mmCIF file of C-alpha atoms in Angstrom:
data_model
loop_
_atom_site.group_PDB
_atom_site.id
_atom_site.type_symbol
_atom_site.label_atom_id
_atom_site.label_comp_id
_atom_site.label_asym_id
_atom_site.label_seq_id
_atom_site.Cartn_x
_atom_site.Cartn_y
_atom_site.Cartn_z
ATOM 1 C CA UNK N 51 129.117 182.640 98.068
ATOM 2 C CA UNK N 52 131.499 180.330 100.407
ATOM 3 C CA UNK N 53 134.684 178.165 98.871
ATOM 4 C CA UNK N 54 132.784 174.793 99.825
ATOM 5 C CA UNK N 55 135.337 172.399 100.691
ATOM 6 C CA UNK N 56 133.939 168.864 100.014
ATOM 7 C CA UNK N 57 136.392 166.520 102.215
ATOM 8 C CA UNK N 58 136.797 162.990 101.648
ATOM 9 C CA UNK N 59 139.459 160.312 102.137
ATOM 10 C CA UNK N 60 142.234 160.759 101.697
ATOM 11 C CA UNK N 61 142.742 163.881 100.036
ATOM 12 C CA UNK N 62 140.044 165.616 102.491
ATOM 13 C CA UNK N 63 143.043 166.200 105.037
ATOM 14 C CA UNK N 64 144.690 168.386 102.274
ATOM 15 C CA UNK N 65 141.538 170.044 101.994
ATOM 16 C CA UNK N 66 141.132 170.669 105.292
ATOM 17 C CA UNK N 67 144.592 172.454 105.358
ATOM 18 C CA UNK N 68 143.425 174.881 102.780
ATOM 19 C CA UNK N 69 139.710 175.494 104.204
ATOM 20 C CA UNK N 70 141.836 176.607 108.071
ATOM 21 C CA UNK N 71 143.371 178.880 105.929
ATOM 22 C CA UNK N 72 140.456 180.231 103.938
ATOM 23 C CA UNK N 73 138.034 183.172 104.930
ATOM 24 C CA UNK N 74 135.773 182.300 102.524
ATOM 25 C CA UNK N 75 135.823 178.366 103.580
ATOM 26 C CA UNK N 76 132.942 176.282 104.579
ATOM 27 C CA UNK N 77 133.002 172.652 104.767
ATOM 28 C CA UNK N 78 131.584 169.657 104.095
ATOM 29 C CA UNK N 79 132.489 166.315 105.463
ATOM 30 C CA UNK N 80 131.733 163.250 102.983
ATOM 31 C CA UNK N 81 132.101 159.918 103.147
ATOM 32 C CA UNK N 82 135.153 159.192 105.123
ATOM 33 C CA UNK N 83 135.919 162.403 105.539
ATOM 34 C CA UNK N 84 133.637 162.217 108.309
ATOM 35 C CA UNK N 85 136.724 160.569 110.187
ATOM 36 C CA UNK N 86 138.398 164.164 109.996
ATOM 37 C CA UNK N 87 139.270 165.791 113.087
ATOM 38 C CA UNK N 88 137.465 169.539 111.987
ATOM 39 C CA UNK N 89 138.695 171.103 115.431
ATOM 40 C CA UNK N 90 140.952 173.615 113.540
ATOM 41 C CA UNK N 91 137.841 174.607 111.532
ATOM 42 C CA UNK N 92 136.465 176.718 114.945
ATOM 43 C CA UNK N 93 134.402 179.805 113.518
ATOM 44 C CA UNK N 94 133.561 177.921 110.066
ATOM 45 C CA UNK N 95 130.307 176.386 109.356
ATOM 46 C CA UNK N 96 130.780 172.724 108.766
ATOM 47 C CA UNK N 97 128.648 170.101 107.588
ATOM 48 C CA UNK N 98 128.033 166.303 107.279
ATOM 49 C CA UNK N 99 126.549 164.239 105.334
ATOM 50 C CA UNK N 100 123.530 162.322 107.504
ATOM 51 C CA UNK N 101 124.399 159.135 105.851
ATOM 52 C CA UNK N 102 127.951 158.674 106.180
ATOM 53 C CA UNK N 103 127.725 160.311 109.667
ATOM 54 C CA UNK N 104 125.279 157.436 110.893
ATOM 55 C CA UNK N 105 127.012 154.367 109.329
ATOM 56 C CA UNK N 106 129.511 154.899 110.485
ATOM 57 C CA UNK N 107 127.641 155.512 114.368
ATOM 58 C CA UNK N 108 129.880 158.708 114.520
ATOM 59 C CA UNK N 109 126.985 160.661 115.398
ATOM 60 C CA UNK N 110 127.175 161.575 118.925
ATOM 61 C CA UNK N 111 131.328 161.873 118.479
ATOM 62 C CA UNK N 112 130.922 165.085 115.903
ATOM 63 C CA UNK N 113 131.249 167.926 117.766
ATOM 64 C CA UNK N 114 127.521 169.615 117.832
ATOM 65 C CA UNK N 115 128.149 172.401 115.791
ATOM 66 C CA UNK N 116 128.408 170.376 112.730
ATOM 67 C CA UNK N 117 124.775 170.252 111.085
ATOM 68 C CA UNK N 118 124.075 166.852 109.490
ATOM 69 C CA UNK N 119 122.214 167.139 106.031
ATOM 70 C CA UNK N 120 120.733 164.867 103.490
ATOM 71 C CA UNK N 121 121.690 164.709 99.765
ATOM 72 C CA UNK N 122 118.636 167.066 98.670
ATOM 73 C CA UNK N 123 120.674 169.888 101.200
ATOM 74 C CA UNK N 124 123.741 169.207 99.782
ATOM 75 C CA UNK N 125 122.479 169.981 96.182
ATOM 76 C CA UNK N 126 121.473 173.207 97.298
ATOM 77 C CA UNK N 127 125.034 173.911 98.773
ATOM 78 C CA UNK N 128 126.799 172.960 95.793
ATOM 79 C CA UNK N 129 125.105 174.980 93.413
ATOM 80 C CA UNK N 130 124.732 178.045 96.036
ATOM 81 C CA UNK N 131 128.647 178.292 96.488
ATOM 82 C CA UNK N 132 131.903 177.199 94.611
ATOM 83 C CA UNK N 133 132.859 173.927 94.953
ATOM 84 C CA UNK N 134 136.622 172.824 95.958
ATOM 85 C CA UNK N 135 136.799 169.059 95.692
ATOM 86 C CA UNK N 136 138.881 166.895 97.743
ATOM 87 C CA UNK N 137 136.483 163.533 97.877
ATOM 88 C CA UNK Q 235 130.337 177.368 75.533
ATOM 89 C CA UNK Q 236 131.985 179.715 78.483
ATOM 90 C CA UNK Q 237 136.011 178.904 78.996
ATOM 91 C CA UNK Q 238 136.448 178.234 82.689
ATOM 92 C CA UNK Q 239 139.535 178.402 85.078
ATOM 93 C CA UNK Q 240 140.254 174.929 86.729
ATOM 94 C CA UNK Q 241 141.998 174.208 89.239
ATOM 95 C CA UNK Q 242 143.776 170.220 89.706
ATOM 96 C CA UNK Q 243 145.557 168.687 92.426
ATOM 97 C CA UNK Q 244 147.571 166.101 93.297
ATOM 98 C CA UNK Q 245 147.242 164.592 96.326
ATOM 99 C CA UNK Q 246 148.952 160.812 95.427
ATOM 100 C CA UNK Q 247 152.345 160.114 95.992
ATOM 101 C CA UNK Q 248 153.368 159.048 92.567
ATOM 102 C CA UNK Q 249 153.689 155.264 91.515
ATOM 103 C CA UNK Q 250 151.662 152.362 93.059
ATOM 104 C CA UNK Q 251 148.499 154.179 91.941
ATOM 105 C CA UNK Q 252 147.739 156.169 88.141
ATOM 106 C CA UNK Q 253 146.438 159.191 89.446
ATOM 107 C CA UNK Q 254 149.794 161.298 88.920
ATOM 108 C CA UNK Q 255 149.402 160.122 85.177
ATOM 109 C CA UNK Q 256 145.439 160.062 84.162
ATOM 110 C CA UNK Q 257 144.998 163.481 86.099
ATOM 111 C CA UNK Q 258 147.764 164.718 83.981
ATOM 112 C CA UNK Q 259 145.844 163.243 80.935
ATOM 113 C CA UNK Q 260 142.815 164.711 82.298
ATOM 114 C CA UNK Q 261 144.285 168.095 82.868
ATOM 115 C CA UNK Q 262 145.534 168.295 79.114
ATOM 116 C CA UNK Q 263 142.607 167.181 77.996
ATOM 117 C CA UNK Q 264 140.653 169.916 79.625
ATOM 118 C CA UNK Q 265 142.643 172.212 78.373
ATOM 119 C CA UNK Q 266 142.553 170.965 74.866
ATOM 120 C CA UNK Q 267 138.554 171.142 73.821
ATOM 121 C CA UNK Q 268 136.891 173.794 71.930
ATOM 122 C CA UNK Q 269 135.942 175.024 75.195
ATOM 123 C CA UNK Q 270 139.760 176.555 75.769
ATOM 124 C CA UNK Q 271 139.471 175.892 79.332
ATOM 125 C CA UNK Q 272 142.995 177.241 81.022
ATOM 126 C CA UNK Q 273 144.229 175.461 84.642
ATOM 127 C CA UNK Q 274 146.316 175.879 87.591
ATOM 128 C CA UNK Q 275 148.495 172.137 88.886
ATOM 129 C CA UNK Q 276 149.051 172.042 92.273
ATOM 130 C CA UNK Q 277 150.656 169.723 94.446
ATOM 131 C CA UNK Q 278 149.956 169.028 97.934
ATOM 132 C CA UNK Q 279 150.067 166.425 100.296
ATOM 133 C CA UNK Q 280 151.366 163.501 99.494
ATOM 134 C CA UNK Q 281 151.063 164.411 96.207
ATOM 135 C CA UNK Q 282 154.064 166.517 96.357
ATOM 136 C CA UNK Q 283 156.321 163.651 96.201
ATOM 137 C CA UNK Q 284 155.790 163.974 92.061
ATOM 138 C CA UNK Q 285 157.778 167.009 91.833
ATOM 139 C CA UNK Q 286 161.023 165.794 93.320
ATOM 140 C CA UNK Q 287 163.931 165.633 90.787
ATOM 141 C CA UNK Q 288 164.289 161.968 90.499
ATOM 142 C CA UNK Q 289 161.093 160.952 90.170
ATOM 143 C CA UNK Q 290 160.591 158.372 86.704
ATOM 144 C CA UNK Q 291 158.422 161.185 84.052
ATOM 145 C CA UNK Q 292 158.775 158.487 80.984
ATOM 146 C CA UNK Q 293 154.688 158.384 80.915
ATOM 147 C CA UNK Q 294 153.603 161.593 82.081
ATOM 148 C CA UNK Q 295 156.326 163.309 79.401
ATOM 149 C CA UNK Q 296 153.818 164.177 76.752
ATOM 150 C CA UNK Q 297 151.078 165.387 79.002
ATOM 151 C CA UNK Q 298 154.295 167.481 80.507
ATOM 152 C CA UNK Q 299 155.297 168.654 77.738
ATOM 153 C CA UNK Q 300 151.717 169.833 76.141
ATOM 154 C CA UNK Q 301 151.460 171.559 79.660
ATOM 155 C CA UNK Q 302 155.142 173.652 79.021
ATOM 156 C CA UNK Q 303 154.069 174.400 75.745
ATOM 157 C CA UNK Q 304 150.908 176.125 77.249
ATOM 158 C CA UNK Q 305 153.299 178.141 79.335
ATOM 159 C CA UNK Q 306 152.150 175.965 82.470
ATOM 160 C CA UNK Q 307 154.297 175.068 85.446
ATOM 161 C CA UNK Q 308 153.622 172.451 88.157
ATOM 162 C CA UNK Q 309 152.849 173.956 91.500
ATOM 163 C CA UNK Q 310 153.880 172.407 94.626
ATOM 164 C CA UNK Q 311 152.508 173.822 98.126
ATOM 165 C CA UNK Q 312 155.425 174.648 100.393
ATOM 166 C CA UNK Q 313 154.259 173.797 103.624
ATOM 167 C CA UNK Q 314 153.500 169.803 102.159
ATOM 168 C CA UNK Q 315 157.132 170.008 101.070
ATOM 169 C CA UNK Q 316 158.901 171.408 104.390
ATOM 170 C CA UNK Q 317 156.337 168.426 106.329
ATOM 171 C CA UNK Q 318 157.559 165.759 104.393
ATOM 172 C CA UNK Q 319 161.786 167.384 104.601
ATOM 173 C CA UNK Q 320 161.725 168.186 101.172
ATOM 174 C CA UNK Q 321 164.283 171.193 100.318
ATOM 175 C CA UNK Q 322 163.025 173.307 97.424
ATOM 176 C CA UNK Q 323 166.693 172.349 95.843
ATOM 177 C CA UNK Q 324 165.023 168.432 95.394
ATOM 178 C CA UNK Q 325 162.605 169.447 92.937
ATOM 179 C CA UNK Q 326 162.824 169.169 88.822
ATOM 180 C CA UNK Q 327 163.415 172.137 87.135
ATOM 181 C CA UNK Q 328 159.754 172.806 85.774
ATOM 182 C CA UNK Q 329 158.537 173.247 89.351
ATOM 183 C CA UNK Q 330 157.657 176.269 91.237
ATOM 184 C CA UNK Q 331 157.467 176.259 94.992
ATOM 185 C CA UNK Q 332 154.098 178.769 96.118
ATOM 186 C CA UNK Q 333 152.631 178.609 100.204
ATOM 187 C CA UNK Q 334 149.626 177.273 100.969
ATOM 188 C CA UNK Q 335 147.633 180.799 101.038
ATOM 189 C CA UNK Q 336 149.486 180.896 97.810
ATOM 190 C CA UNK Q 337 147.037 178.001 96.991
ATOM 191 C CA UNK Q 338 143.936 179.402 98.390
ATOM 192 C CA UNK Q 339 144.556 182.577 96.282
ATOM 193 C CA UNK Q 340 144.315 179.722 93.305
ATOM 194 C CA UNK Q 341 140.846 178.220 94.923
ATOM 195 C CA UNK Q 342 139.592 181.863 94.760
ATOM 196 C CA UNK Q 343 140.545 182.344 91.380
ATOM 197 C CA UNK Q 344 139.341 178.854 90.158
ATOM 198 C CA UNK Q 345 135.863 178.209 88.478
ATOM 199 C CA UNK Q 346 136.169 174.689 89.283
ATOM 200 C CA UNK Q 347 138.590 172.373 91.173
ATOM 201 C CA UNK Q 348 139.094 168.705 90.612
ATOM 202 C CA UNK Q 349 141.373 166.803 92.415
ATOM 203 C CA UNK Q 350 143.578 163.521 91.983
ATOM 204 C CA UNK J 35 117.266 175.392 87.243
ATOM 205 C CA UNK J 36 121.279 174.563 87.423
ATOM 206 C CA UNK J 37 123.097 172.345 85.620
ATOM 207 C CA UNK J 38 125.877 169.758 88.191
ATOM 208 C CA UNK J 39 128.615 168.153 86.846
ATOM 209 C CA UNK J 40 130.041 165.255 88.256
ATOM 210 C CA UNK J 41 133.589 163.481 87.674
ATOM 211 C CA UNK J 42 133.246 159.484 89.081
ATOM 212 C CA UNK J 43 136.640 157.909 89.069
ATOM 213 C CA UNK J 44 135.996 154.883 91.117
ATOM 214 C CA UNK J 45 134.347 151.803 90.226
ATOM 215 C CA UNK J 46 131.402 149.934 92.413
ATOM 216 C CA UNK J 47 132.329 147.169 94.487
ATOM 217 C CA UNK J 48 135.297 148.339 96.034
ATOM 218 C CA UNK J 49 134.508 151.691 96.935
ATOM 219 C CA UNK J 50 131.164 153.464 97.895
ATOM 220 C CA UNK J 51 131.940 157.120 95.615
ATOM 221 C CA UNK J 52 129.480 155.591 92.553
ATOM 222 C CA UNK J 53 126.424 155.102 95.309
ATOM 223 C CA UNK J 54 127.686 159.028 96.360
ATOM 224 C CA UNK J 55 127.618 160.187 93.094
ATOM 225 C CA UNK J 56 124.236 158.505 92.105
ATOM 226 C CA UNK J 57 122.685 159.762 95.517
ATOM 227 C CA UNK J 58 123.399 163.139 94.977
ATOM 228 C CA UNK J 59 122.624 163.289 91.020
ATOM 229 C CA UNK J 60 119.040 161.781 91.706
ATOM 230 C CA UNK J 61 118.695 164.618 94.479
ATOM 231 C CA UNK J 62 119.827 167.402 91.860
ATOM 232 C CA UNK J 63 117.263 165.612 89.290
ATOM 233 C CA UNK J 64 114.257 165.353 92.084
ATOM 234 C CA UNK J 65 115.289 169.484 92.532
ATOM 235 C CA UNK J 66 114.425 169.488 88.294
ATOM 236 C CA UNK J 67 118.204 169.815 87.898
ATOM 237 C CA UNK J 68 119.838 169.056 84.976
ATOM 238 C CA UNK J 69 122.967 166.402 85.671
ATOM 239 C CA UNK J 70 126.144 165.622 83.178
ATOM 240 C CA UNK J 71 128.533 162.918 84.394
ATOM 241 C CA UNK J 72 131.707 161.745 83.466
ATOM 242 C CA UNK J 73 132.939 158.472 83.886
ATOM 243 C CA UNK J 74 136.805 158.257 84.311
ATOM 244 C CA UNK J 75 139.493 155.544 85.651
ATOM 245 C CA UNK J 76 137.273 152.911 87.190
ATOM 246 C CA UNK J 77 134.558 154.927 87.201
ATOM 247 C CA UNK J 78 133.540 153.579 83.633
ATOM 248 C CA UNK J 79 132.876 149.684 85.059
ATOM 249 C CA UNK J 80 129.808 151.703 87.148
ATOM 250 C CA UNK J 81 126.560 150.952 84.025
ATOM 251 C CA UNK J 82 128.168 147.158 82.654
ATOM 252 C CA UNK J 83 124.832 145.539 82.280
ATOM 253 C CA UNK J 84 126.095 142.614 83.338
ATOM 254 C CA UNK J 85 126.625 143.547 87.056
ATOM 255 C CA UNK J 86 125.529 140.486 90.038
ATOM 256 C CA UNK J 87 126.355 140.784 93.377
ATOM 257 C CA UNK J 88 124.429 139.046 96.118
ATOM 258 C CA UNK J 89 124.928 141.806 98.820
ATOM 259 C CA UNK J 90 122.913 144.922 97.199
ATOM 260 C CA UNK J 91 119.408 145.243 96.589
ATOM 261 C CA UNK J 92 119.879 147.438 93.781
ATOM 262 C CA UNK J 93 122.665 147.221 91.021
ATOM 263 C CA UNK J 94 124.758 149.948 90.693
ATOM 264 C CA UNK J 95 124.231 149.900 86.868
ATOM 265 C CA UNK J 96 120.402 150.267 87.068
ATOM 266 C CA UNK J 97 120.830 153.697 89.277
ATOM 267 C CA UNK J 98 122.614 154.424 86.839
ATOM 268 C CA UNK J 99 120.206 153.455 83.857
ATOM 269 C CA UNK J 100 117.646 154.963 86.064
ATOM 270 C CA UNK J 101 119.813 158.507 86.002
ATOM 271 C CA UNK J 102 120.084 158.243 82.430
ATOM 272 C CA UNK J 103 116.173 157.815 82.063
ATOM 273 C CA UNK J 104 115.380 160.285 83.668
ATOM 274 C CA UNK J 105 118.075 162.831 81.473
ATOM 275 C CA UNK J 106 120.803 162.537 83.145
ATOM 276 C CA UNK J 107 123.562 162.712 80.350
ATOM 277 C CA UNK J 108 126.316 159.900 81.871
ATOM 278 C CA UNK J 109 129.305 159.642 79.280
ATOM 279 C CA UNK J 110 132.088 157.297 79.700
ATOM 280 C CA UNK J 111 135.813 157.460 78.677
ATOM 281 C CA UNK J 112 136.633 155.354 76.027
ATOM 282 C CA UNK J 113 140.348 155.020 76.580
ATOM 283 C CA UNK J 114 139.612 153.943 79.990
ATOM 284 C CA UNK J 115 136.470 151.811 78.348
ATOM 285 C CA UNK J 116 138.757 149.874 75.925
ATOM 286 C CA UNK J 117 141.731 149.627 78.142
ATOM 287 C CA UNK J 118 139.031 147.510 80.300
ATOM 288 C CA UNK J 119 138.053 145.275 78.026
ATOM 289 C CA UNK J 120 134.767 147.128 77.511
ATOM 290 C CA UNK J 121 135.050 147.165 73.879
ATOM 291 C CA UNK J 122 133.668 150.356 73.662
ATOM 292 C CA UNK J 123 130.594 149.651 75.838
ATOM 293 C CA UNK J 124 128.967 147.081 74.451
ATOM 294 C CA UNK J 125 127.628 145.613 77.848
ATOM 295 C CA UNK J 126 126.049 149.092 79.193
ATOM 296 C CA UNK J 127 123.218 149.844 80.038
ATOM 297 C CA UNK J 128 121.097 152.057 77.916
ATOM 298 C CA UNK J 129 121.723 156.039 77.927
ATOM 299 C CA UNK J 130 125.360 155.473 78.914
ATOM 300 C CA UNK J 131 127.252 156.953 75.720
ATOM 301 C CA UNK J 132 131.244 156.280 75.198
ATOM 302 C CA UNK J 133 133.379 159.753 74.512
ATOM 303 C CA UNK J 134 136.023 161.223 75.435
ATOM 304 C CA UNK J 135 137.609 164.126 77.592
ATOM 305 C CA UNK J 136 136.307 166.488 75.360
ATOM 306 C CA UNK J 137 132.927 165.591 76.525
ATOM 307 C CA UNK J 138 134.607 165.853 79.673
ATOM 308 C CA UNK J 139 135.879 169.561 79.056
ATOM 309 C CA UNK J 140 132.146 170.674 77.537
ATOM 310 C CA UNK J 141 130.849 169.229 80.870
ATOM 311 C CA UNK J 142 133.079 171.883 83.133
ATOM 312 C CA UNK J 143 131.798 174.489 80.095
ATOM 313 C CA UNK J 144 128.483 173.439 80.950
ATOM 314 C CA UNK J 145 128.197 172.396 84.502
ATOM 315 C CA UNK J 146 127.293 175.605 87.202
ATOM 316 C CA UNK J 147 128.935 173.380 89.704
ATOM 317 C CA UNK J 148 131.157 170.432 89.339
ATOM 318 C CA UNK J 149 132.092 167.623 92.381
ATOM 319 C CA UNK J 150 134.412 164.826 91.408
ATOM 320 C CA UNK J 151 134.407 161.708 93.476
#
């Protein structure tokens, strides 16, 4: 089970701080947290929500290792690992 | 129904905005139910800007207060502090200064996290 | 079967974390999940019945009602309720109950996983 960061605006870049630090961290971006820059995340699985990813036309900007997943994905995720909320 | 460990934090600079106050009033409210939930407060970001000395408590005193009779203190991260030039001799007396893998040890420990 | 919890603190029209929130709890229902919400802050204007805006399709207060039909147990604050005006959510839509945060505590008891937004 991961510590799955759930980063938003604005308090997603004091998330993000924590989740660099974390072992255990993997990482969602959400909303505007899809603005974050996840380059200190290297190593850590991160995702993205599909949605706010493509609004927002930031798809070919995220760097490729960031897997895009739907809302049905990110219910599994949630319930599969701890949640730490910063939306 | 199962007592859980929570984990808050503040991540508003206070004033301008309610969150320093109605996630205090959440976070004794938590900790009130039947449920006996117990918490961690932690400041970071931004958010550490609550903790200084000066800052104006007159509506947050009661959910303070509830919190120190709990044996709580307020948490705020270190490395937020030393970014924004705050020195640890700024901060009200009720305040304890821990780092930030100070804070992930708290994630680790939490059942849940919620965050203001 | 799990059990999410969700904490909504913003209210529709000014920011997109109720159309989040909603998204996420019809996934978790569509799953056979069961789904508590809390409705906090602004959160609580998210089921007035009375909700018209030209620019959506859909009202945020009937994804709401929708959530509720469907079990989804969505529970507002009522100090946040009356402070708006709502006396004590008279204009909601149906399934939306008023409490209080000691709904809000039994959720975290209940919830196996808990996202605020």
């Amino acid at each position: 089970m991961a510590n799955l960061y759930l980063l938003g605006a604005p308090a997603g870049r004091n998330g993000l701080a924590l989740a660099e630090r974390d072992e255990a961290a993997a990482v969602v971006l959400i909303q505007d947290g899809v603005y974050l820059d996840v380059k200190c995340l290297a190593g850590k699985k991160v995702y993205a929500v599909r949605k706010d990813v493509e609004k927002r036309g930031l798809a070919s900007r995220l760097p490729g290792s960031v897997e895009l997943i739907d809302y049905g994905k990110l219910v599994d995720l949630v319930l599969e690992n701890k949640v730490i909320n910063f939306a | 129904m199962a007592e859980k460990h929570v984990l808050f934090t503040f991540n508003h600079a206070p004033y301008g905005s309610i969150w320093y106050n109605e996630g205090l009033r959440a976070v004794v409210g938590v900790t009130s139910g039947i449920d006996e939930h117990t918490v961690d407060v932690v400041y970071v970001g931004d958010g550490v800007y609550f903790t200084l000395k000066g800052v104006e408590r007159t509506d947050s005193a009661k959910y303070l207060g509830t919190l120190a009779k709990g044996g709580y203190k307020l948490k705020a991260e270190r490395e937020s502090l030393e970014a924004r030039g705050i020195d640890p001799s700024e901060l009200a007396e009720d305040v304890e200064v821990i780092s930030r893998a100070d804070v992930v040890a708290l994630v680790d420990r939490a059942d849940a996290t919620i965050d203001f | 079967m799990a059990t999410l919890g969700f904490l909504l603190t913003l209210g529709p029209f000014q920011f997109e974390n109720w159309d989040t929130a909603a998204s996420l709890a019809e996934a978790a229902l569509d799953k056979g999940h069961e789904v508590r919400m809390f409705l906090y802050l602004d959160g609580v204007y998210n089921p007035v019945k009375l909700q018209t805006f030209p620019d959506l399709d859909v009202m945020p207060k009937d994804r709401f009602a929708a959530l509720a039909s469907r079990g989804a147990k969505i529970i507002a604050c009522g100090i946040c309720v009356n402070a708006r005006g709502l006396e004590k959510g008279k204009d909601y839509v149906e399934g939306v109950k008023v409490g209080g945060l000691p709904d809000f505590a039994e959720i975290v008891a209940e919830s196996d996983s808990l996202i605020t937004l």
